[in-house]
Coordinates of C-alpha atoms in Angstrom, one line a residue:
Chain A
X1342 CA 5.5 -4.5 35.5
X1343 CA 4.8 -1.5 33.3
X1344 CA 7.8 0.6 32.9
X1345 CA 6.0 3.2 30.9
X1346 CA 3.5 4.5 33.4
X1347 CA 6.0 6.2 35.8
X1348 CA 7.7 7.8 32.8
X1349 CA 4.4 9.1 31.5
X1350 CA 3.4 10.5 34.8
X1351 CA 6.8 12.3 35.0
X1352 CA 6.2 13.7 31.6
X1353 CA 2.8 14.9 32.6
X1354 CA 4.2 16.7 35.6
X1355 CA 6.9 18.4 33.6
X1356 CA 4.7 19.8 30.9
X1357 CA 4.1 23.5 31.2
X1358 CA 0.4 23.3 30.3
X1359 CA -1.5 21.2 32.8
X1360 CA -4.3 20.1 30.4
X1361 CA -2.7 16.7 29.5
X1362 CA -4.2 13.5 30.8
X1363 CA -3.2 9.8 30.8
X1364 CA -5.6 7.4 29.1
X1365 CA -5.5 3.6 29.0
X1366 CA -3.3 3.7 32.2
X1367 CA -3.8 -0.1 32.9
X1368 CA -3.0 -1.2 29.4
X1369 CA 0.3 -2.3 28.0
X1370 CA 0.8 1.0 26.3
X1371 CA -0.5 3.9 28.3
X1372 CA -1.1 7.1 26.3
X1373 CA -0.6 10.7 27.3
X1374 CA -3.2 12.9 25.6
X1375 CA -1.9 16.4 25.0
X1376 CA -2.9 19.5 23.0
X1377 CA -1.5 20.1 19.5
X1378 CA 0.4 23.2 20.5
X1379 CA 2.4 21.2 23.1
X1380 CA 3.7 18.5 20.8
X1381 CA 7.1 20.0 20.2
X1382 CA 7.7 20.5 24.0
X1383 CA 6.7 17.0 24.8
X1384 CA 8.7 15.3 22.1
X1385 CA 11.8 17.5 22.8
X1386 CA 11.6 16.3 26.4
X1387 CA 11.3 12.7 25.4
X1388 CA 14.2 13.0 23.0
X1389 CA 16.7 15.0 25.0
X1390 CA 16.0 14.3 28.7
X1391 CA 18.1 11.4 29.9
X1392 CA 15.4 10.5 32.3
X1393 CA 13.2 9.4 29.4
X1394 CA 15.9 8.5 26.9
X1395 CA 13.4 7.8 24.1
X1396 CA 15.7 7.5 21.2
X1397 CA 13.6 5.5 18.9
X1398 CA 10.4 6.6 17.2
X1399 CA 8.3 3.5 16.5
X1400 CA 5.6 5.1 14.4
X1401 CA 3.3 8.0 13.8
X1402 CA -0.2 6.8 13.0
X1403 CA -3.4 8.8 12.1
X1404 CA -7.0 8.1 12.5
X1405 CA -10.2 9.8 11.3
X1406 CA -12.7 9.7 14.1
X1407 CA -16.3 9.3 13.2
X1408 CA -19.6 8.4 14.8
X1409 CA -22.6 6.9 13.0
X1410 CA -25.7 8.9 13.7
X1411 CA -29.2 7.3 14.1
X1412 CA -30.2 8.1 10.5
X1413 CA -27.0 6.3 9.2
X1414 CA -25.0 9.4 8.3
X1415 CA -21.5 10.0 9.6
X1416 CA -20.7 12.5 12.2
X1417 CA -17.1 13.6 11.6
X1418 CA -15.2 14.2 14.8
X1419 CA -11.8 15.2 13.7
X1420 CA -8.4 13.5 13.6
X1421 CA -6.2 11.7 16.0
X1422 CA -2.4 11.5 15.6
X1423 CA -0.6 9.0 17.8
X1424 CA 3.2 9.1 18.3
X1425 CA 4.8 5.9 19.7
X1426 CA 8.3 6.1 21.2
X1427 CA 10.6 3.4 22.5
X1428 CA 13.7 3.4 24.7
X1429 CA 16.6 1.2 24.0
X1430 CA 17.5 1.3 27.7
X1431 CA 14.7 -0.8 29.2
X1432 CA 12.5 -1.3 26.1
X1433 CA 9.7 0.7 27.5
X1434 CA 7.2 2.1 25.0
X1435 CA 5.1 5.1 25.5
X1436 CA 2.6 6.9 23.3
X1437 CA 1.6 10.5 22.9
X1438 CA -1.8 11.3 21.4
X1439 CA -3.0 14.5 19.8
X1440 CA -6.5 15.3 18.7
X1441 CA -6.9 17.6 15.8
X1442 CA -10.0 19.4 14.4
X1443 CA -12.0 18.3 11.4
X1444 CA -11.3 21.5 9.4
X1445 CA -7.7 22.1 8.4
X1446 CA -5.9 19.7 10.7
X1447 CA -2.4 20.9 11.3
X1448 CA 0.4 20.1 13.7
X1449 CA 4.1 21.0 14.1
X1450 CA 6.5 18.6 12.6
X1451 CA 9.0 16.6 14.6
X1452 CA 11.3 15.5 11.8
X1453 CA 14.1 17.8 13.0
X1454 CA 14.2 15.7 16.2
X1455 CA 13.6 12.3 14.7
X1456 CA 14.8 11.8 11.2
X1457 CA 12.5 8.8 10.7
X1458 CA 9.5 11.0 11.5
X1459 CA 9.5 12.4 8.0
X1460 CA 8.2 9.2 6.2
X1461 CA 5.6 8.7 8.9
X1462 CA 4.4 12.2 8.6
X1463 CA 4.3 12.0 4.8
X1464 CA 2.1 8.8 5.2
X1465 CA -0.3 10.5 7.5
X1466 CA -0.4 13.5 5.2
X1467 CA -0.9 11.3 2.1
X1468 CA -3.8 9.2 3.4
X1469 CA -5.5 11.6 5.9
X1470 CA -4.5 15.1 4.8
X1471 CA -3.0 16.2 8.2
X1472 CA -0.7 19.1 7.5
X1473 CA 2.7 19.0 9.3
X1474 CA 3.9 22.6 9.7
X1475 CA 7.6 23.4 8.9
X1476 CA 8.2 19.9 7.6
X1477 CA 11.4 19.5 5.6
X1478 CA 9.8 17.6 2.8
X1479 CA 6.0 17.1 2.9
X1480 CA 5.0 15.2 -0.2
X1481 CA 2.8 12.3 -0.9
X1482 CA 4.7 9.1 -0.1
X1483 CA 2.6 6.3 -1.6
X1484 CA 0.0 7.7 -3.9
X1485 CA 0.9 9.5 -7.2
X1486 CA 1.7 13.2 -6.7
X1487 CA -1.3 14.3 -8.8
X1488 CA -3.8 12.3 -6.8
X1489 CA -6.8 14.2 -5.6
X1490 CA -8.1 13.8 -2.1
X1491 CA -7.0 11.7 0.9
X1492 CA -8.4 8.2 0.7
X1493 CA -8.5 7.2 4.4
X1494 CA -10.8 10.1 5.2
X1495 CA -14.2 8.7 6.0
X1496 CA -15.9 11.2 3.7
X1497 CA -13.6 10.5 0.8
X1498 CA -15.3 10.2 -2.6
X1499 CA -13.6 8.2 -5.3
X1500 CA -13.0 10.1 -8.6
X1501 CA -14.8 8.7 -11.6
X1502 CA -11.5 8.4 -13.5
X1503 CA -7.7 8.8 -12.9
X1504 CA -5.5 9.9 -15.8
X1505 CA -8.1 8.6 -18.2
X1506 CA -8.5 5.2 -16.5
X1507 CA -12.0 4.5 -15.2
X1508 CA -12.1 3.6 -11.5
X1509 CA -15.1 1.3 -11.9
X1510 CA -15.8 -1.8 -14.0
X1511 CA -19.3 -2.7 -15.3
X1512 CA -20.6 -5.9 -13.8
X1513 CA -20.8 -8.2 -16.8
X1514 CA -23.2 -10.5 -15.1
X1515 CA -25.8 -7.7 -15.3
X1516 CA -25.8 -7.8 -19.1
X1517 CA -26.8 -11.5 -19.2
X1518 CA -29.5 -11.3 -16.5
X1519 CA -32.8 -12.7 -17.6
X1520 CA -35.7 -10.6 -16.5
Chain B
X618 CA 0.6 -42.9 -55.2
X619 CA 0.3 -39.3 -54.1
X620 CA 2.8 -36.5 -54.3
X621 CA 3.6 -36.6 -50.6
X622 CA 4.4 -40.3 -50.7
X623 CA 6.8 -39.8 -53.6
X624 CA 9.0 -37.4 -51.6
X625 CA 12.2 -38.6 -50.0
X626 CA 12.2 -39.2 -46.3
X627 CA 14.0 -36.0 -45.2
X628 CA 11.6 -33.6 -47.0
X629 CA 8.6 -32.1 -45.2
X630 CA 5.9 -30.1 -47.0
X631 CA 4.2 -27.2 -45.2
X632 CA 3.2 -23.6 -46.0
X633 CA 5.0 -20.5 -44.9
X634 CA 2.3 -19.4 -42.5
X635 CA 2.4 -22.7 -40.7
X636 CA 6.2 -22.7 -40.6
X637 CA 6.4 -19.1 -39.2
X638 CA 3.7 -19.8 -36.7
X639 CA 5.5 -23.0 -35.5
X640 CA 8.7 -21.0 -35.0
X641 CA 7.0 -18.1 -33.3
X642 CA 4.9 -20.1 -30.9
X643 CA 7.9 -21.9 -29.6
X644 CA 10.0 -18.8 -28.9
X645 CA 7.6 -16.8 -26.7
X646 CA 10.0 -14.9 -24.5
X647 CA 8.1 -13.3 -21.7
X648 CA 8.8 -10.2 -19.7
X649 CA 8.8 -10.7 -16.0
X650 CA 6.2 -8.4 -14.6
X651 CA 5.4 -9.9 -11.2
X652 CA 3.3 -7.5 -9.1
X653 CA 1.9 -9.5 -6.2
X654 CA 1.4 -13.1 -5.0
X655 CA 0.7 -14.3 -8.6
X656 CA 4.4 -13.8 -9.3
X657 CA 5.2 -16.5 -6.8
X658 CA 3.2 -18.9 -8.9
X659 CA 4.9 -17.5 -12.0
X660 CA 8.2 -18.4 -10.4
X661 CA 6.9 -21.9 -9.7
X662 CA 5.9 -22.2 -13.3
X663 CA 9.4 -21.2 -14.4
X664 CA 10.8 -23.8 -11.9
X665 CA 11.7 -27.4 -12.6
X666 CA 8.3 -29.0 -11.9
X667 CA 6.2 -27.0 -14.4
X668 CA 9.1 -25.6 -16.4
X669 CA 7.9 -23.0 -18.9
X670 CA 11.1 -23.3 -20.8
X671 CA 10.0 -26.7 -22.1
X672 CA 7.7 -24.7 -24.4
X673 CA 10.5 -22.3 -25.5
X674 CA 9.3 -19.6 -23.1
X675 CA 12.2 -17.9 -21.4
X676 CA 12.0 -15.0 -18.9
X677 CA 13.6 -11.8 -20.1
X678 CA 14.5 -8.7 -18.0
X679 CA 13.8 -6.1 -20.7
X680 CA 10.7 -5.4 -22.7
X681 CA 12.7 -4.9 -25.9
X682 CA 13.6 -8.6 -26.1
X683 CA 10.1 -9.9 -25.1
X684 CA 7.2 -11.1 -27.2
X685 CA 4.8 -11.7 -24.2
X686 CA 4.1 -9.9 -21.0
X687 CA 2.5 -11.9 -18.2
X688 CA 0.9 -9.5 -15.8
X689 CA 1.0 -11.4 -12.5
X690 CA -0.7 -9.5 -9.7
X691 CA -2.5 -6.4 -8.6
X692 CA -2.0 -3.4 -10.8
X693 CA -2.2 0.0 -9.1
X694 CA -2.8 3.3 -10.8
X695 CA 0.7 4.3 -9.9
X696 CA 2.1 1.2 -11.7
X697 CA -0.3 1.5 -14.6
X698 CA 1.6 4.2 -16.4
X699 CA 4.8 2.1 -16.0
X700 CA 3.0 -0.9 -17.5
X701 CA 1.9 1.1 -20.4
X702 CA 5.4 2.3 -21.0
X703 CA 6.8 -1.2 -20.8
X704 CA 4.1 -2.5 -23.2
X705 CA 4.8 0.2 -25.7
X706 CA 8.6 -0.7 -25.7
X707 CA 7.8 -4.3 -26.7
X708 CA 8.3 -5.1 -30.4
X709 CA 5.3 -6.2 -32.3
X710 CA 3.8 -8.8 -32.5
X711 CA 3.3 -8.7 -28.8
X712 CA 1.0 -10.7 -26.6
X713 CA -0.5 -10.2 -23.1
X714 CA -1.5 -12.8 -20.5
X715 CA -3.6 -11.3 -17.7
X716 CA -2.8 -13.7 -14.8
X717 CA -5.1 -13.9 -11.8
X718 CA -8.3 -12.2 -10.7
X719 CA -6.7 -8.9 -9.7
X720 CA -5.3 -8.2 -13.2
X721 CA -8.5 -9.5 -14.8
X722 CA -11.0 -7.3 -13.1
X723 CA -9.6 -6.0 -9.8
X724 CA -10.6 -9.2 -8.0
X725 CA -10.3 -8.9 -4.3
X726 CA -9.5 -5.2 -4.5
X727 CA -12.7 -4.4 -6.5
X728 CA -13.6 -1.6 -4.0
X729 CA -10.1 -0.3 -3.4
X730 CA -9.2 3.3 -4.3
X731 CA -5.8 2.6 -5.8
X732 CA -6.2 -0.6 -7.9
X733 CA -7.0 -0.7 -11.6
X734 CA -10.2 -2.6 -12.2
X735 CA -8.8 -4.8 -15.0
X736 CA -5.6 -4.6 -17.1
X737 CA -7.8 -4.5 -20.2
X738 CA -8.6 -0.9 -19.4
X739 CA -4.9 -0.1 -20.1
X740 CA -3.6 -2.5 -22.7
X741 CA -5.2 -5.2 -24.9
X742 CA -5.3 -8.7 -23.4
X743 CA -5.0 -11.9 -25.3
X744 CA -5.6 -14.5 -22.6
X745 CA -7.4 -14.0 -19.3
X746 CA -6.4 -16.6 -16.7
X747 CA -8.7 -16.8 -13.8
X748 CA -7.7 -17.9 -10.3
X749 CA -6.5 -16.4 -7.1
X750 CA -3.7 -17.2 -7.7
X751 CA -3.8 -19.7 -10.6
X752 CA -1.8 -22.8 -10.2
X753 CA 1.3 -23.3 -12.4
X754 CA -0.6 -25.9 -14.5
X755 CA -3.2 -23.2 -15.3
X756 CA -0.5 -20.8 -16.4
X757 CA 1.0 -23.5 -18.6
X758 CA -2.4 -24.1 -20.1
X759 CA -2.8 -20.4 -20.8
X760 CA 0.5 -20.4 -22.6
X761 CA -0.5 -23.4 -24.7
X762 CA -3.7 -21.6 -25.5
X763 CA -1.8 -18.6 -26.6
X764 CA 0.5 -20.9 -28.7
X765 CA -2.6 -22.3 -30.5
X766 CA -3.7 -18.7 -31.2
X767 CA -0.3 -17.8 -32.6
X768 CA -0.1 -21.0 -34.8
X769 CA -3.4 -20.1 -36.5
X770 CA -2.4 -16.5 -37.2
X771 CA -1.8 -15.4 -40.8
X772 CA 1.4 -13.5 -40.1
X773 CA 2.3 -12.6 -43.7
X774 CA -1.1 -11.2 -44.8
X775 CA -2.7 -9.1 -42.2

């Protein structure tokens, strides 16, 4: 018995924009795919409406979508941000997914609704560079503050050195190789 | 009859370098700097079975009281500046054991974006201890190796 699917269909009905769609409907965790501008509306409904009663934010995860072309190069297809919520009432879990463009990915913050969202958003910002608009405190959470780039992007290029420390080490076996 | 045989039984003859080395090698207080799974083996080595303290090596919580730092685990770039600060706070003469593959050369995380590829890029290392992680016996051997090095040092004339 999947508790989440009826809830997700109800959320889909109540959204003002009718562009949302349910994906992975037969899986354990069905996902409602919505547009980035509707995220505040959907999350507010999940948080405040007693019919949903989603008081717990499990996680916010990010993904850089790519496709390998025939010549081996990567086709960058933008970002995906997934919000997973749980209800303490019947332990149902539902997920809301947002797709963002490759250039300047940005989405409204939800950390005024869920206090725990701030650290998740900082993690997604730190590793993927997704900008959360109006966030109360959007800094890097794990990497040093002076780090350049976002390492989980598929097109990330490692710097040659960081703060004077080289990021590579010569292979010492190469120096004793007999030609 | 030689000079040594003429001495009374409670007199030993040595030179100052040997005596200082003997004292210093048996009081290697180490700074606990466990970063990853190697630190679990470091704790085993401090435990009753291997027992680093048999060799006069006691764990200290502060760099200012330590002679030795055992870098046990994966060093990230964020931690590297902290390691340098801790190392600079230690009083000379100071020694470094790089424990495990990660601190030797990056090891498993050779291709990672956040891991220092070898502690010797930050601070000088006296003993490299291979293993992933090394067994407590191996850490004991590296300590004994370091003790031999200290015993042979000419401490008074550099």
